[in-house]
Each structure stands twice: as C-alpha cells, then as structure tokens.
Amino acid sequence: MTTTPGQDPETPESVITRFGIQTLDENFTEFTVVASMPVGHLVNPFTGMPTVGPLAILVDDVGGRANFYRRGSGQWTVSSELTVELSPDGIDSLIAAPDEPVVASSRPLGPHGATLLAICTLSHRGSTIGGGTVRTVAIAGGPDGPIQRGPDPLIRTPETSLADLMSGQPLPVEDGTYRLAQRPDSIINNLIGIVHGGVSSAGLELVASAAINHEQAEPLRTASIRVNFLRPFFAGAQSRYEGTALRIGRNSAIGDAQAVGDDGKVAIVARVTGYR
C-alpha cells in the first residue's frame, strides 16, 4: 500500500482553486483529509435559493483524496458513488453565517477491498451539519500525464454565481424538466479530461432541487443527495443536466436527475430528497 501523496487525478489543483477549497490538514499515515470551502453565498440559478449542491464538490475532494492515498502501488482511483446528507438545520446555519466556510473531515471506512470507501463529516461554525461518503474503484495505470490547461479565465469575486463557477447555463424548462447546460471548461475537468465528479454532482442537485420546487409556495430543502457515476461525463455542445420530480408530497419530495454527455449517453444519475 502506497503512503506517498501524489496528486488525486479526480480533483486537480484547478478545481480546488476555482471553488476556493483550502486544505487544512492531511495525514498520509491515517489517510485523513480536512478542508474547507465557502458555500454560503451560492444559490440555485433556477430558484434563487441557497443551495447545498456545492457541498458535493467538497465531499468529493476530501473523500476522494482519502481513498486515493490508500490506493495500491501503480493504481489510480475512479469514483463510483457519492452521497451527501444534511442535518435538518444545516441550511439554516449556512444562511445565518454565509461568510463562514464549511469544513469537511474525511477518513477511511473499512479496509481496501474491491472498492475504497471514505466517510466525512461536515461542520459549520463548529457544529456538525451533515456528512457524506465517497466510494472509489482502484484501477491499474492512469493518465499519461496531466491535461494541458491555461490560466483560469474566470476571476472569482463575491458576486460570481455558482453557474459561472461550474460553467453552467440554465436552459428553458420543458414539461417540468429542468435543464442546465454543462459548457466545456478545462478548469473543472479532472486529470483524465472529464467533468469533476463533485461539480457534476452539484449540477444534478441543482436541477433536481429546482424540479421538486416547481410551483411550490414553501421551499423543499435538499436533505440528501445520492449519486452513481456510470461512465465518463464529457462536456460539449450538448452536455447537460436534467432534473424531474418523482414525487412531491405535503412535507417531502423526491427528484431524479441525470447528466447527459456530449455523445447523448447518460453518464451520471442522482436522487435528491427534500423536506419542508
């Protein structure tokens, strides 16, 4: 088992910088990672409401790194599943203190087997507001080298929107289906040239959350996100996220979302549950 850090191919420095992630601590013996990310001012481009979707980016980073550092010699890691769970008052904490970043602390869960599993806790202002998991598959080999990318053309300011950070563009709603275009942007790609898993998970949450809040007078707040990565998600002229409501009840709702690659194939699926 390797104990050298290396660079996680799934979360390159460009993604960490774009989304303001700061590494606070790493232990290459215990395979733990602690990092923070500002999310309080980010809103869903469809609803204008505060969103927890970006937490998937932070969870994917710290959980993915914890798994990557446990990989075998000569191996790379590819995420297969991601989850985010939020406490009932988690979004309230973010709204009350939007300038305070969320801190994620990840650690391994179980041994290195057919997959590697990491679990993390999410805290805000010193209180736990949720958690998440990242499951990855270790594969032999890896990319020949990092993809070529120039400097980030986006200058982040406090007013920069989440859609701009993600290189996303809201599209017209069709029959209750919310769609967000994923524009090509090498800065949010991982080292093998596909959209970063946390970014795509955030996109899935945005469209699913918008779908379950369609024509709702009282908002349904996302409590859980469950993502399955099926195949590589390549951004292009036709790549997009699509979200629909599976069920909207009196106090809860379930939405489904999918990421469709530029080749027209479904690359990622997610289920989002919200509560009033």
Short mmCIF file of C-alpha atoms in Angstrom, two decimals:
data_model
loop_
_atom_site.label_atom_id
_atom_site.label_comp_id
_atom_site.label_asym_id
_atom_site.label_seq_id
_atom_site.Cartn_x
_atom_site.Cartn_y
_atom_site.Cartn_z
CA MET A 1 0.00 0.00 0.00
CA THR A 2 1.42 3.36 -1.00
CA THR A 3 1.90 6.10 1.56
CA THR A 4 3.06 8.79 -0.87
CA PRO A 5 0.52 11.50 -1.56
CA GLY A 6 0.86 12.17 -5.29
CA GLN A 7 -1.96 14.11 -6.96
CA ASP A 8 -5.50 12.82 -6.90
CA PRO A 9 -6.42 12.58 -10.61
CA GLU A 10 -10.05 13.36 -9.84
CA THR A 11 -9.57 16.69 -8.04
CA PRO A 12 -6.80 18.72 -9.66
CA GLU A 13 -5.49 21.99 -8.29
CA SER A 14 -7.55 23.94 -10.84
CA VAL A 15 -10.83 22.71 -9.30
CA ILE A 16 -9.59 23.36 -5.76
CA THR A 17 -8.63 26.92 -6.70
CA ARG A 18 -11.81 27.65 -8.73
CA PHE A 19 -14.07 26.74 -5.80
CA GLY A 20 -11.94 28.21 -3.03
CA ILE A 21 -11.15 24.91 -1.29
CA GLN A 22 -8.42 25.19 1.33
CA THR A 23 -6.64 22.12 2.72
CA LEU A 24 -6.37 22.45 6.49
CA ASP A 25 -4.76 19.11 7.35
CA GLU A 26 -3.65 15.86 5.72
CA ASN A 27 -2.33 12.72 7.38
CA PHE A 28 -0.71 10.28 4.95
CA THR A 29 -0.46 7.56 7.61
CA GLU A 30 -4.07 7.65 8.81
CA PHE A 31 -5.30 8.76 5.34
CA THR A 32 -7.36 11.64 6.71
CA VAL A 33 -8.06 14.94 4.99
CA VAL A 34 -9.55 18.17 6.35
CA ALA A 35 -10.51 21.01 4.01
CA SER A 36 -12.85 23.99 3.91
CA MET A 37 -14.93 25.65 1.21
CA PRO A 38 -17.10 28.79 1.10
CA VAL A 39 -20.67 27.94 0.07
CA GLY A 40 -22.93 30.33 1.96
CA HIS A 41 -23.43 32.87 -0.84
CA LEU A 42 -24.04 30.34 -3.61
CA VAL A 43 -27.61 29.98 -4.87
CA ASN A 44 -29.54 27.74 -7.23
CA PRO A 45 -29.72 29.57 -10.60
CA PHE A 46 -33.30 28.36 -11.14
CA THR A 47 -34.83 29.16 -7.75
CA GLY A 48 -32.52 31.85 -6.40
CA MET A 49 -32.48 29.98 -3.08
CA PRO A 50 -29.37 28.97 -1.10
CA THR A 51 -28.15 25.56 -2.23
CA VAL A 52 -26.25 22.69 -0.63
CA GLY A 53 -25.28 21.26 -4.02
CA PRO A 54 -21.72 22.65 -3.85
CA LEU A 55 -21.11 20.57 -0.72
CA ALA A 56 -20.80 17.62 -3.12
CA ILE A 57 -17.66 19.26 -4.51
CA LEU A 58 -16.11 19.45 -1.05
CA VAL A 59 -17.17 15.90 -0.13
CA ASP A 60 -15.80 14.55 -3.40
CA ASP A 61 -12.49 16.30 -2.78
CA VAL A 62 -11.78 15.18 0.79
CA GLY A 63 -13.30 11.71 0.39
CA GLY A 64 -11.63 11.15 -2.95
CA ARG A 65 -8.24 12.15 -1.56
CA ALA A 66 -8.63 9.86 1.46
CA ASN A 67 -9.30 6.96 -0.90
CA PHE A 68 -6.58 7.95 -3.36
CA TYR A 69 -3.93 7.99 -0.65
CA ARG A 70 -4.79 4.36 0.19
CA ARG A 71 -4.51 3.07 -3.37
CA GLY A 72 -2.13 0.28 -4.23
CA SER A 73 1.19 0.79 -5.96
CA GLY A 74 0.73 1.76 -9.61
CA GLN A 75 -3.02 2.34 -9.15
CA TRP A 76 -5.33 5.28 -9.76
CA THR A 77 -8.82 5.79 -8.39
CA VAL A 78 -12.17 6.49 -10.05
CA SER A 79 -15.28 7.48 -8.08
CA SER A 80 -18.30 5.22 -8.44
CA GLU A 81 -20.68 6.63 -5.79
CA LEU A 82 -21.10 9.79 -3.76
CA THR A 83 -23.57 10.80 -1.06
CA VAL A 84 -24.27 13.95 0.92
CA GLU A 85 -26.56 14.07 3.97
CA LEU A 86 -27.53 17.33 5.65
CA SER A 87 -28.98 17.89 9.11
CA PRO A 88 -32.44 19.49 9.37
CA ASP A 89 -30.89 22.80 10.44
CA GLY A 90 -27.85 22.64 8.17
CA ILE A 91 -29.09 25.10 5.55
CA ASP A 92 -30.22 27.49 8.31
CA SER A 93 -26.68 27.61 9.64
CA LEU A 94 -25.34 28.48 6.18
CA ILE A 95 -27.95 31.21 5.74
CA ALA A 96 -27.23 32.69 9.17
CA ALA A 97 -23.46 32.91 8.60
CA PRO A 98 -22.79 32.77 4.84
CA ASP A 99 -19.25 34.11 5.21
CA GLU A 100 -18.17 31.14 7.32
CA PRO A 101 -16.84 28.22 5.23
CA VAL A 102 -17.94 24.63 5.65
CA VAL A 103 -15.24 22.29 6.95
CA ALA A 104 -15.12 18.65 5.81
CA SER A 105 -13.12 15.98 7.67
CA SER A 106 -12.70 12.64 5.90
CA ARG A 107 -11.34 9.27 6.97
CA PRO A 108 -11.30 5.71 5.60
CA LEU A 109 -14.24 3.44 6.35
CA GLY A 110 -13.23 -0.21 6.28
CA PRO A 111 -10.29 -1.88 4.54
CA HIS A 112 -9.06 -1.67 0.96
CA GLY A 113 -11.18 -4.21 -0.91
CA ALA A 114 -12.91 -4.27 -4.28
CA THR A 115 -13.60 -0.60 -3.60
CA LEU A 116 -12.33 2.03 -1.21
CA LEU A 117 -14.82 3.92 0.96
CA ALA A 118 -14.30 7.20 2.77
CA ILE A 119 -16.69 8.96 5.12
CA CYS A 120 -16.62 12.60 6.10
CA THR A 121 -18.36 14.98 8.48
CA LEU A 122 -19.40 18.48 7.50
CA SER A 123 -19.25 21.25 10.08
CA HIS A 124 -20.13 24.93 10.09
CA ARG A 125 -19.29 27.39 12.85
CA GLY A 126 -18.05 24.46 14.91
CA SER A 127 -21.28 22.43 14.71
CA THR A 128 -21.84 19.29 12.65
CA ILE A 129 -24.37 19.95 9.89
CA GLY A 130 -24.05 16.79 7.83
CA GLY A 131 -21.80 14.20 6.28
CA GLY A 132 -21.02 12.32 3.13
CA THR A 133 -19.34 9.31 1.58
CA VAL A 134 -17.23 8.65 -1.49
CA ARG A 135 -16.73 5.17 -2.90
CA THR A 136 -13.97 4.68 -5.43
CA VAL A 137 -12.59 1.87 -7.54
CA ALA A 138 -8.82 1.40 -7.80
CA ILE A 139 -7.62 0.70 -11.32
CA ALA A 140 -4.25 -0.15 -12.77
CA GLY A 141 -2.35 2.55 -14.57
CA GLY A 142 -3.74 6.02 -15.08
CA PRO A 143 -3.39 9.05 -17.34
CA ASP A 144 -0.07 9.51 -19.11
CA GLY A 145 0.24 12.96 -17.59
CA PRO A 146 -1.83 15.95 -16.55
CA ILE A 147 -4.03 17.50 -19.20
CA GLN A 148 -2.92 20.83 -20.57
CA ARG A 149 -4.84 23.84 -19.31
CA GLY A 150 -4.05 27.52 -19.29
CA PRO A 151 -4.74 30.02 -16.53
CA ASP A 152 -8.29 30.23 -15.21
CA PRO A 153 -10.10 32.89 -17.28
CA LEU A 154 -12.71 33.33 -14.53
CA ILE A 155 -11.88 35.91 -11.89
CA ARG A 156 -13.82 34.92 -8.78
CA THR A 157 -15.46 37.67 -6.76
CA PRO A 158 -18.12 37.59 -4.01
CA GLU A 159 -20.67 38.21 -6.78
CA THR A 160 -19.57 35.32 -9.01
CA SER A 161 -22.53 32.98 -9.46
CA LEU A 162 -22.49 29.24 -8.90
CA ALA A 163 -23.49 28.71 -12.52
CA ASP A 164 -20.43 30.67 -13.64
CA LEU A 165 -18.14 28.73 -11.28
CA MET A 166 -19.47 25.49 -12.79
CA SER A 167 -19.50 26.80 -16.38
CA GLY A 168 -23.20 26.00 -16.41
CA GLN A 169 -26.01 27.73 -18.29
CA PRO A 170 -29.69 27.36 -17.33
CA LEU A 171 -31.86 26.27 -20.23
CA PRO A 172 -35.62 26.71 -20.70
CA VAL A 173 -37.82 24.39 -18.65
CA GLU A 174 -39.64 21.79 -20.74
CA ASP A 175 -42.66 19.94 -19.32
CA GLY A 176 -41.38 20.23 -15.76
CA THR A 177 -37.86 19.09 -16.70
CA TYR A 178 -35.18 21.50 -15.53
CA ARG A 179 -32.05 21.57 -17.64
CA LEU A 180 -28.62 23.04 -17.03
CA ALA A 181 -26.10 23.04 -19.86
CA GLN A 182 -22.57 21.97 -18.90
CA ARG A 183 -20.24 24.06 -21.02
CA PRO A 184 -16.73 22.80 -21.79
CA ASP A 185 -14.18 24.20 -19.34
CA SER A 186 -10.80 22.56 -18.80
CA ILE A 187 -10.51 24.18 -15.35
CA ILE A 188 -13.31 22.00 -13.93
CA ASN A 189 -12.10 18.82 -15.60
CA ASN A 190 -10.15 16.17 -13.74
CA LEU A 191 -6.80 14.86 -14.95
CA ILE A 192 -8.38 12.50 -17.48
CA GLY A 193 -10.37 15.28 -19.12
CA ILE A 194 -13.89 14.65 -17.80
CA VAL A 195 -16.03 16.92 -15.64
CA HIS A 196 -15.03 16.72 -11.97
CA GLY A 197 -17.38 14.37 -10.11
CA GLY A 198 -18.23 16.88 -7.39
CA VAL A 199 -19.07 19.55 -9.96
CA SER A 200 -21.35 17.20 -11.88
CA SER A 201 -22.98 16.07 -8.61
CA ALA A 202 -23.68 19.70 -7.79
CA GLY A 203 -25.26 20.17 -11.21
CA LEU A 204 -27.51 17.18 -10.63
CA GLU A 205 -28.64 18.59 -7.28
CA LEU A 206 -29.46 21.96 -8.82
CA VAL A 207 -31.82 20.59 -11.48
CA ALA A 208 -33.44 18.01 -9.18
CA SER A 209 -33.99 20.60 -6.45
CA ALA A 210 -35.47 23.01 -8.96
CA ALA A 211 -37.82 20.30 -10.24
CA ILE A 212 -39.21 19.41 -6.83
CA ASN A 213 -39.69 23.10 -6.06
CA HIS A 214 -41.61 23.75 -9.26
CA GLU A 215 -44.64 25.93 -8.39
CA GLN A 216 -44.13 25.30 -4.65
CA ALA A 217 -45.06 28.21 -2.38
CA GLU A 218 -42.96 26.86 0.51
CA PRO A 219 -39.49 25.59 -0.42
CA LEU A 220 -38.40 21.97 -0.17
CA ARG A 221 -34.83 21.93 1.09
CA THR A 222 -32.43 19.25 -0.04
CA ALA A 223 -31.61 16.80 2.74
CA SER A 224 -29.82 14.05 0.82
CA ILE A 225 -28.02 13.54 -2.47
CA ARG A 226 -27.14 10.09 -3.80
CA VAL A 227 -25.05 9.89 -6.98
CA ASN A 228 -23.95 6.99 -9.16
CA PHE A 229 -21.26 7.52 -11.77
CA LEU A 230 -21.97 5.27 -14.76
CA ARG A 231 -19.44 6.37 -17.39
CA PRO A 232 -17.15 9.32 -18.11
CA PHE A 233 -19.02 12.63 -18.43
CA PHE A 234 -17.51 14.69 -21.24
CA ALA A 235 -18.61 18.30 -21.66
CA GLY A 236 -19.50 19.62 -25.09
CA ALA A 237 -22.12 21.49 -27.05
CA GLN A 238 -24.89 19.06 -25.99
CA SER A 239 -23.83 18.07 -22.46
CA ARG A 240 -26.40 18.90 -19.80
CA TYR A 241 -28.08 18.04 -16.51
CA GLU A 242 -31.77 17.15 -16.48
CA GLY A 243 -33.94 17.05 -13.36
CA THR A 244 -37.51 15.88 -12.84
CA ALA A 245 -39.78 15.44 -9.82
CA LEU A 246 -40.55 11.83 -8.99
CA ARG A 247 -42.97 12.70 -6.18
CA ILE A 248 -43.95 15.88 -4.38
CA GLY A 249 -45.80 15.33 -1.11
CA ARG A 250 -47.07 17.59 1.62
CA ASN A 251 -43.80 17.71 3.54
CA SER A 252 -41.26 15.89 1.38
CA ALA A 253 -40.32 15.31 -2.22
CA ILE A 254 -38.02 13.15 -4.34
CA GLY A 255 -36.34 14.28 -7.52
CA ASP A 256 -34.30 12.38 -10.09
CA ALA A 257 -31.52 13.82 -12.22
CA GLN A 258 -29.15 12.67 -14.92
CA ALA A 259 -26.06 14.04 -16.60
CA VAL A 260 -26.13 13.54 -20.36
CA GLY A 261 -22.77 13.67 -22.11
CA ASP A 262 -21.98 15.30 -25.41
CA ASP A 263 -22.45 11.86 -27.00
CA GLY A 264 -26.08 11.74 -25.84
CA LYS A 265 -25.46 8.95 -23.31
CA VAL A 266 -26.45 9.16 -19.66
CA ALA A 267 -23.19 9.33 -17.70
CA ILE A 268 -24.34 10.01 -14.12
CA VAL A 269 -27.62 9.61 -12.22
CA ALA A 270 -28.73 11.02 -8.89
CA ARG A 271 -31.66 11.04 -6.50
CA VAL A 272 -32.36 14.05 -4.32
CA THR A 273 -34.72 14.12 -1.33
CA GLY A 274 -36.07 17.37 0.05
CA TYR A 275 -38.14 18.36 3.08
CA ARG A 276 -40.03 21.47 4.11
#
